[in-house]
XYZ file of C-alpha atoms in Angstrom:
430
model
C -31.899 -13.811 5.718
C -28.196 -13.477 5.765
C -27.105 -9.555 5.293
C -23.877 -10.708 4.042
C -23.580 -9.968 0.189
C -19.850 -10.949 -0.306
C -17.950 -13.849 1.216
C -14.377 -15.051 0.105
C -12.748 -17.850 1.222
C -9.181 -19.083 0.909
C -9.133 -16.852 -2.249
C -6.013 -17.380 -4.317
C -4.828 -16.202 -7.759
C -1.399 -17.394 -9.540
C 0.126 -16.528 -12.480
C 3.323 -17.545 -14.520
C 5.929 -15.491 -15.286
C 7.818 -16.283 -18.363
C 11.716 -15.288 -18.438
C 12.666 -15.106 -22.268
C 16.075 -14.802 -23.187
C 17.029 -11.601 -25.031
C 18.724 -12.241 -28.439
C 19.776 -9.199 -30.631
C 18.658 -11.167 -33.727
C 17.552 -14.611 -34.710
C 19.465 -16.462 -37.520
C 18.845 -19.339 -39.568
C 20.716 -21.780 -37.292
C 18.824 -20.944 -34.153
C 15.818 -21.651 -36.451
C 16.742 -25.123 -37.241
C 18.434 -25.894 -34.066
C 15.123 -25.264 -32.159
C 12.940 -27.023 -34.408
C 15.735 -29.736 -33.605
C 14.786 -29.443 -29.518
C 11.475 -29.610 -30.856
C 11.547 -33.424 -32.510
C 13.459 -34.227 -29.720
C 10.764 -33.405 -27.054
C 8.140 -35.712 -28.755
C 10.583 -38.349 -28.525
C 11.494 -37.776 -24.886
C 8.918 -35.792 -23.345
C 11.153 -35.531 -19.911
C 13.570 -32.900 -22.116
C 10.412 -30.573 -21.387
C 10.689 -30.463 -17.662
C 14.596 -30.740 -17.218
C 14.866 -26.958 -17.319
C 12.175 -24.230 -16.859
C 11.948 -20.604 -17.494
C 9.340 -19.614 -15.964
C 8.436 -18.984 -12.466
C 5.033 -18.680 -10.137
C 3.514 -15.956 -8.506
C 1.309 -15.381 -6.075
C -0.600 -12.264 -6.651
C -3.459 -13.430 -4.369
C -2.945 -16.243 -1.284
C -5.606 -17.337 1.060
C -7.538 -13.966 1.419
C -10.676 -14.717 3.418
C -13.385 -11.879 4.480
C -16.982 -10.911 4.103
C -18.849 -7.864 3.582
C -22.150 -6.765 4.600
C -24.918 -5.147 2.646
C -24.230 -1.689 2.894
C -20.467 -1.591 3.893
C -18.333 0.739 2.329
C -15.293 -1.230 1.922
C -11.699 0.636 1.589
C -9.161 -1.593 0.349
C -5.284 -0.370 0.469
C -1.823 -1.611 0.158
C 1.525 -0.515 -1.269
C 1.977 -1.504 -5.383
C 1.587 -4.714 -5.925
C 0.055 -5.583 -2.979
C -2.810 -7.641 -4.981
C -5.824 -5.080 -4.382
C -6.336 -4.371 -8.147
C -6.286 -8.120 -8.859
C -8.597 -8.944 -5.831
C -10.926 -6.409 -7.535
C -11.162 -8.248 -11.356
C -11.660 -11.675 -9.686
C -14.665 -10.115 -7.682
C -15.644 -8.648 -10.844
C -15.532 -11.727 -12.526
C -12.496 -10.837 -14.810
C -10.076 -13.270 -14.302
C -10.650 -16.448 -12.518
C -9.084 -17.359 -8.950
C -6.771 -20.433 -9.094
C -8.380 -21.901 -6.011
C -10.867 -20.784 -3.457
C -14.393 -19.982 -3.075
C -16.218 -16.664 -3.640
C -20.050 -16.019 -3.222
C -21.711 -12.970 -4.839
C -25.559 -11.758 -4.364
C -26.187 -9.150 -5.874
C -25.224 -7.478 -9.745
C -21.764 -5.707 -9.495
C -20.804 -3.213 -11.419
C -17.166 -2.276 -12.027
C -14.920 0.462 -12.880
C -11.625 -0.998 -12.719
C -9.747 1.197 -15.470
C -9.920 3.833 -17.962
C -12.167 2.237 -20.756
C -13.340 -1.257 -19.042
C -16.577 -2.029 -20.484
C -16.530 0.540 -23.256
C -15.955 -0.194 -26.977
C -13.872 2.477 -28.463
C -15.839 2.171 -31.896
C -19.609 2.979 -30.495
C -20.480 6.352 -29.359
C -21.027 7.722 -25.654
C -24.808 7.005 -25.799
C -24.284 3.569 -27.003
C -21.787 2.346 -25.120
C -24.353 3.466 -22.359
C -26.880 0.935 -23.666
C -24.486 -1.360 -23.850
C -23.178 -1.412 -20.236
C -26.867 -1.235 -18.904
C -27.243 -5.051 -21.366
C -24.565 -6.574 -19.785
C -25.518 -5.299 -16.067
C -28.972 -7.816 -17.116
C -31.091 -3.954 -17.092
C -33.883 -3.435 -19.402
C -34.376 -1.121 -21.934
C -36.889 0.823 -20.012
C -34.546 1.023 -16.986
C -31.507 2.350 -19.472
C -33.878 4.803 -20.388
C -35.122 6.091 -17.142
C -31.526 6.608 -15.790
C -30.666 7.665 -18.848
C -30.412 11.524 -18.342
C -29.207 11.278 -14.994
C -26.074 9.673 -16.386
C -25.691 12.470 -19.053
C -26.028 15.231 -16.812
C -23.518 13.517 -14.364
C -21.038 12.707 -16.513
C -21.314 16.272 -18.122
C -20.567 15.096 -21.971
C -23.746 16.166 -23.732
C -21.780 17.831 -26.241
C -19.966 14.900 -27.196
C -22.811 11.690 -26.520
C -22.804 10.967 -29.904
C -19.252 11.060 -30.902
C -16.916 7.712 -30.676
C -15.767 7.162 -26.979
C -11.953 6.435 -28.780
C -11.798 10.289 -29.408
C -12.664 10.971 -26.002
C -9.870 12.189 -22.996
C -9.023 10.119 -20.585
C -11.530 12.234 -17.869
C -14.026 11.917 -20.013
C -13.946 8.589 -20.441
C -13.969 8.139 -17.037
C -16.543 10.492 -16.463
C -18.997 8.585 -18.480
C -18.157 4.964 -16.989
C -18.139 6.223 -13.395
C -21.625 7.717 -14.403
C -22.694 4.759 -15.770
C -21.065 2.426 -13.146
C -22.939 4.364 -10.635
C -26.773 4.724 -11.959
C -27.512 1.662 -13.180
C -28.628 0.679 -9.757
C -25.919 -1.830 -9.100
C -26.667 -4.112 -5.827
C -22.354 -3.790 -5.505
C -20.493 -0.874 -6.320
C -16.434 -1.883 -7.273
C -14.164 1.113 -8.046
C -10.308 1.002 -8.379
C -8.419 4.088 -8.187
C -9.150 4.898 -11.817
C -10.907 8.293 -10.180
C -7.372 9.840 -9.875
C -7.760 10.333 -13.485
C -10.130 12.918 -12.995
C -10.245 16.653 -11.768
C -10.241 17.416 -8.474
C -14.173 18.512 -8.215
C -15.227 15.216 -10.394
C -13.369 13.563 -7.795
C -15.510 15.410 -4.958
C -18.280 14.538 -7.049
C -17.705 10.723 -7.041
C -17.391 10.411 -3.470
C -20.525 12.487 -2.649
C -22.246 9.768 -5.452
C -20.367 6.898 -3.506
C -22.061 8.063 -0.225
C -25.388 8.498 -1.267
C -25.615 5.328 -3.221
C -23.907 2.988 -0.084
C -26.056 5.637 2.480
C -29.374 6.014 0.838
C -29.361 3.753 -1.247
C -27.777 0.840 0.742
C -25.758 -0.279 -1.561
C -22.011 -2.150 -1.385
C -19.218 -0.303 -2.211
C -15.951 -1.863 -2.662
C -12.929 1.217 -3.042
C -9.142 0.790 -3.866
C -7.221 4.148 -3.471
C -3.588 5.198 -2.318
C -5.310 8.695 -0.321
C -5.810 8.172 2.767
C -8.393 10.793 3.468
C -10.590 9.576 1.004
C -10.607 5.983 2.519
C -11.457 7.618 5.835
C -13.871 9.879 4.930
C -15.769 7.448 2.736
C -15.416 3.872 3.874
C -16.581 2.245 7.650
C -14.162 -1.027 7.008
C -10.657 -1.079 5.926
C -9.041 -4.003 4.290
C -4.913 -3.939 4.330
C -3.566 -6.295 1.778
C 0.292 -7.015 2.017
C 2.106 -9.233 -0.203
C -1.063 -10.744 -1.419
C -2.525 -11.330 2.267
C -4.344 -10.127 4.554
C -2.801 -8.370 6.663
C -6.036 -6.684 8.714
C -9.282 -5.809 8.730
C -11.086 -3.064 10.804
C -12.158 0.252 11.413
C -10.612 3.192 8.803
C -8.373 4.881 12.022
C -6.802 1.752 13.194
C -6.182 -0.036 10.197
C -4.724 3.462 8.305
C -2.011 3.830 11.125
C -1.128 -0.028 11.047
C -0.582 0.819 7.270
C 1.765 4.101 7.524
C 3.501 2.225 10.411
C 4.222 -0.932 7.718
C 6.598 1.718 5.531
C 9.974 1.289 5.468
C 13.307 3.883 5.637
C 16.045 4.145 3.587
C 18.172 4.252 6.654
C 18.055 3.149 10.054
C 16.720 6.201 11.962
C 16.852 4.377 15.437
C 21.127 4.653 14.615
C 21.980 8.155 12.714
C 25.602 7.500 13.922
C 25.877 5.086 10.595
C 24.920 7.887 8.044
C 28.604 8.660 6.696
C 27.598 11.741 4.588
C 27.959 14.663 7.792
C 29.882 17.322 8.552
C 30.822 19.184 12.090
C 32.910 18.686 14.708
C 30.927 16.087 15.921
C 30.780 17.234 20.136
C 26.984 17.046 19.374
C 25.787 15.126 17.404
C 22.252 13.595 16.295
C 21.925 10.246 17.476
C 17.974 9.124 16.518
C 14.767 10.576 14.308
C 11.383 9.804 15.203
C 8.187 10.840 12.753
C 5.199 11.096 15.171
C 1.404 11.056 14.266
C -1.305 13.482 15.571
C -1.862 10.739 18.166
C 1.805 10.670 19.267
C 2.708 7.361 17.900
C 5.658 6.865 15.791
C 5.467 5.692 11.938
C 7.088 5.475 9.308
C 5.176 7.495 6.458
C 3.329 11.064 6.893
C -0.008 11.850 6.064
C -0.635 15.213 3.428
C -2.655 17.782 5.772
C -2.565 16.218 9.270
C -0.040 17.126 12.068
C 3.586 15.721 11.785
C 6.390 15.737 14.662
C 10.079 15.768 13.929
C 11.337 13.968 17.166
C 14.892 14.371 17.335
C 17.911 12.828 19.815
C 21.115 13.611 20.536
C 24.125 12.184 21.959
C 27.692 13.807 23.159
C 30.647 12.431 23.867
C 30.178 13.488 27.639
C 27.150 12.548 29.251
C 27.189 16.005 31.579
C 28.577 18.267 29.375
C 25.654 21.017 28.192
C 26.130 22.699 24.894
C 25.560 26.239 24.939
C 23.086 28.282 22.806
C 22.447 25.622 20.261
C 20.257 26.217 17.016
C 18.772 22.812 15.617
C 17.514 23.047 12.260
C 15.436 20.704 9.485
C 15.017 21.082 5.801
C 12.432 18.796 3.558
C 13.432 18.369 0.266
C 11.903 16.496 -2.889
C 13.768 13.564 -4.087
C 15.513 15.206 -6.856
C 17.237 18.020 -4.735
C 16.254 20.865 -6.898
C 13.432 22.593 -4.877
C 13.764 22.654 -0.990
C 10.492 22.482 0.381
C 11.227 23.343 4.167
C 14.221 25.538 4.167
C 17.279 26.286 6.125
C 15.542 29.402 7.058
C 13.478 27.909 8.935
C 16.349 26.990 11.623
C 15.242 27.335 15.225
C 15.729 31.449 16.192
C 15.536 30.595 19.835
C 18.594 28.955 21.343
C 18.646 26.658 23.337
C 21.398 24.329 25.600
C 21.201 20.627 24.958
C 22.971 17.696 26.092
C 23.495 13.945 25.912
C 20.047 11.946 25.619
C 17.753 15.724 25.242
C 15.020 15.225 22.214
C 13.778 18.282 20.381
C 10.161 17.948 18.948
C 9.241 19.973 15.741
C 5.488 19.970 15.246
C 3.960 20.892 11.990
C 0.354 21.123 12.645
C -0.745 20.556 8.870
C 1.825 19.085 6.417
C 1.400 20.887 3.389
C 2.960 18.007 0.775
C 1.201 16.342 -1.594
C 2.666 12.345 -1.696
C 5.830 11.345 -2.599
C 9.510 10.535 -1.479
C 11.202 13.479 0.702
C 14.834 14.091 1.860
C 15.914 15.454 5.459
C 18.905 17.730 6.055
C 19.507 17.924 9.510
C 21.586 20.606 11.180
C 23.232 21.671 14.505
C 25.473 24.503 15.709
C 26.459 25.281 19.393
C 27.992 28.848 19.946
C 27.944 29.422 16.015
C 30.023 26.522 15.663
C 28.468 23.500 13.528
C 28.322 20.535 15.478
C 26.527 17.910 13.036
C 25.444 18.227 9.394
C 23.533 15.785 7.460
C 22.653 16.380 4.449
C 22.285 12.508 2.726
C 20.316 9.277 3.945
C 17.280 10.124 5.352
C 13.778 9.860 3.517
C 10.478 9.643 4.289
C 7.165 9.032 2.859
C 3.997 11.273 2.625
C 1.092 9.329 1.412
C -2.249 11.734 -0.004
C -3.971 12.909 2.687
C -6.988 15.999 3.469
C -4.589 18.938 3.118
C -7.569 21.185 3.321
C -10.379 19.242 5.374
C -12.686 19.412 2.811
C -12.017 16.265 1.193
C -9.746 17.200 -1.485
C -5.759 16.425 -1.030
C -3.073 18.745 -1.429
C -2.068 19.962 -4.755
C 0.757 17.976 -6.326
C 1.956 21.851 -7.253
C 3.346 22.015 -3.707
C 5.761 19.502 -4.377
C 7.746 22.118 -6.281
C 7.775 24.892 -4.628
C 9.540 26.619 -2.080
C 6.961 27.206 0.865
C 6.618 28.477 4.306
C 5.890 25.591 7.233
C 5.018 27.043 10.631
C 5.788 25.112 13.041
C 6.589 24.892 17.224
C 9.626 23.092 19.425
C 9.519 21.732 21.937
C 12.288 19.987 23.985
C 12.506 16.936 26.022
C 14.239 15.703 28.406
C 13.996 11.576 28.614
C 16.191 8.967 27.849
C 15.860 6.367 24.759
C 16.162 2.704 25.532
């Protein structure tokens, strides 16, 4: 007997996209003129498809892959990438345009806040009512019953409406129920951001034990990177509606910070405009490093991030004297500086054409979201290169504290302290 409990082939999903025109107001003319194009269509039904506005899209195209009894499957990908629609054709939501999927096994889904839930029936009904459509018994409903209460923590309110209920309670209670129903597949989108940080811990404990102990399937779309890693033992990156890989969490999580893209070119700083300095010394190239010393393109919230960067000179042998090289993070907005210019390197040290400097923060302590870089060198108290515009770079949710949990999205505002080391090279860049 075959182990494998999912298989997908060719999977594709399309949808139309109507462009209406935006009028301010519709008068009587426009009335009678379309009713006009109307008669006119039944009479020459090539009128229809002389001019179209509306377009296709591919949300989904030729995904293939199969999962295992068991698996914990972590499924990522920027906005858009398809992974929430991949998710409601597995769950039987929405039908694929073409391709083949087969299923053993009753899934369960918790795809978004309410799914499954009538707003008019109370918390212990809606309950029931899940358990029905899952194909469970009575008797079953019933013997899981308290479980669900206790884990979902809304005793107080089981027997008021679910409409009057907060978003984290709502999700509490479908999460619960999601989970102890004894689905054979487990399908969770990343709804669980809705929730408090310990319901979150909570959810991923319940996640383990039920694909662990239990040996269950659990299918899980999330944008933290931790939690994929800490949770799931496959990895599927969807890109544009593809497949772009499957493996192990490690390897497939690096291929997806590496797949980011910068505002600017940071191979060429020469072509950011917006700097100040004389310009003897001047920085030529920034590199973002991982904790395995390869270079990407987005950091990762709580693991250890290197600042690589190059210089050039307008003389190859010349050596700058007593040079201070300093970064600053910023948020998006400008207002709060993150990393500041405090934080400028107290040591000085001589530099010339082709030298790197490497600043290593062991645990980056931002929660995810768009930064800014200011850059800044002096040599002999005289400022060489500012830049203060064009560079940005991602941090996507990551362990901040090792525990599981990510770092605060507090952080983002403040002002903190970043220690850090340097460290300078001395290589040339191809």
């Amino acid at each position: 007997m075959s182990d494998t409990v999912i298989r997908v082939e060719n999977l594709s999903k399309k949808y139309i996209i109507g462009q209406q025109q935006q009028e301010r107001y519709t008068a009587l003319r426009d009335v009678l003129a379309n009713k006009a194009k109307d008669i006119t269509q039944i009479f020459n039904p090539k009128t229809k498809h002389q001019k179209s506005n509306s377009e296709e899209f591919w949300a989904l195209k030729d995904v293939s892959f199969e999962v295992k009894r068991g698996d914990r499957i972590g499924i990522i990908g920027r906005n858009g990438a398809g992974k929430s629609t991949l998710l409601k054709v597995l769950s039987r939501i929405t039908e694929p345009t073409r391709g083949h999927i087969s299923i053993k096994g009753r899934v369960a889904s918790l795809l978004e806040v309410g799914t499954g839930f009538h707003p008019e029936l109370t918390g212990r009904e809606n309950i029931y009512l899940n358990g029905a459509i899952l194909g469970m018994s009575k008797l079953d409903i019933h013997r899981q019953f308290d479980a669900i209460v206790a884990f979902a923590e809304v005793e107080k309110f089981l027997d008021t409406p679910v409409k009057r209920y907060s978003s984290g309670m709502y999700v509490r209670l479908a999460f619960s129920v999601a989970a102890h129903l004894e689905p054979e597949i487990l399908v969770v989108d990343e709804v669980l951001a809705v929730g408090d940080a310990a319901f979150q811990k909570k959810c991923l404990g319940k996640m383990e034990d039920v694909a662990e102990k239990e040996g269950r399937t659990v299918l899980f779309v999330s944008h933290n990177m931790a939690t994929i890693q800490s949770l799931c033992n496959q990895v599927i990156f969807l890109n544009n509606g593809q497949v772009q890989a499957i493996g192990n969490p490690g390897a497939i999580i690096q291929l997806y910070l590496n797949e980011g893209t910068a505002s600017e070119d940071w191979s060429n700083l020469h072509s950011i405009a917006q700097r100040r300095g004389e310009g003897a010394l001047r920085f030529s190239k920034l590199e973002l490093l991982s904790s395995q010393g390869r270079s990407v393109t987005a950091a990762l919230s709580g693991e250890k991030l290197i600042f690589r960067l190059c210089f050039s000179s307008f003389s190859e042998k010349l050596i700058h004297k007593n040079c201070r090289i300093g970064i600053a993070i910023t948020s998006t907005s400008g207002a709060s500086i993150v990393l500041s210019t405090e934080m400028i390197c107290q040591d000085a040290v001589d530099i010339r054409a082709d030298d790197c400097i490497d600043f290593c923060i062991e645990r980056l302590p931002l929660s995810e979201g768009i930064y800014s870089l200011t850059l800044f060198a002096e040599s002999n108290s005289i400022i060489q290169d500012w830049i203060t515009e064009g560079i940005q770079f991602t941090v996507e949710g990551g362990d901040f504290y090792g525990t599981g949990k990510h770092c605060p999205a507090g952080y983002q505002g403040k002002s903190i302290l970043i220690d850090f080391s340097m460290n300078k090279k001395s290589y040339k860049y191809a």
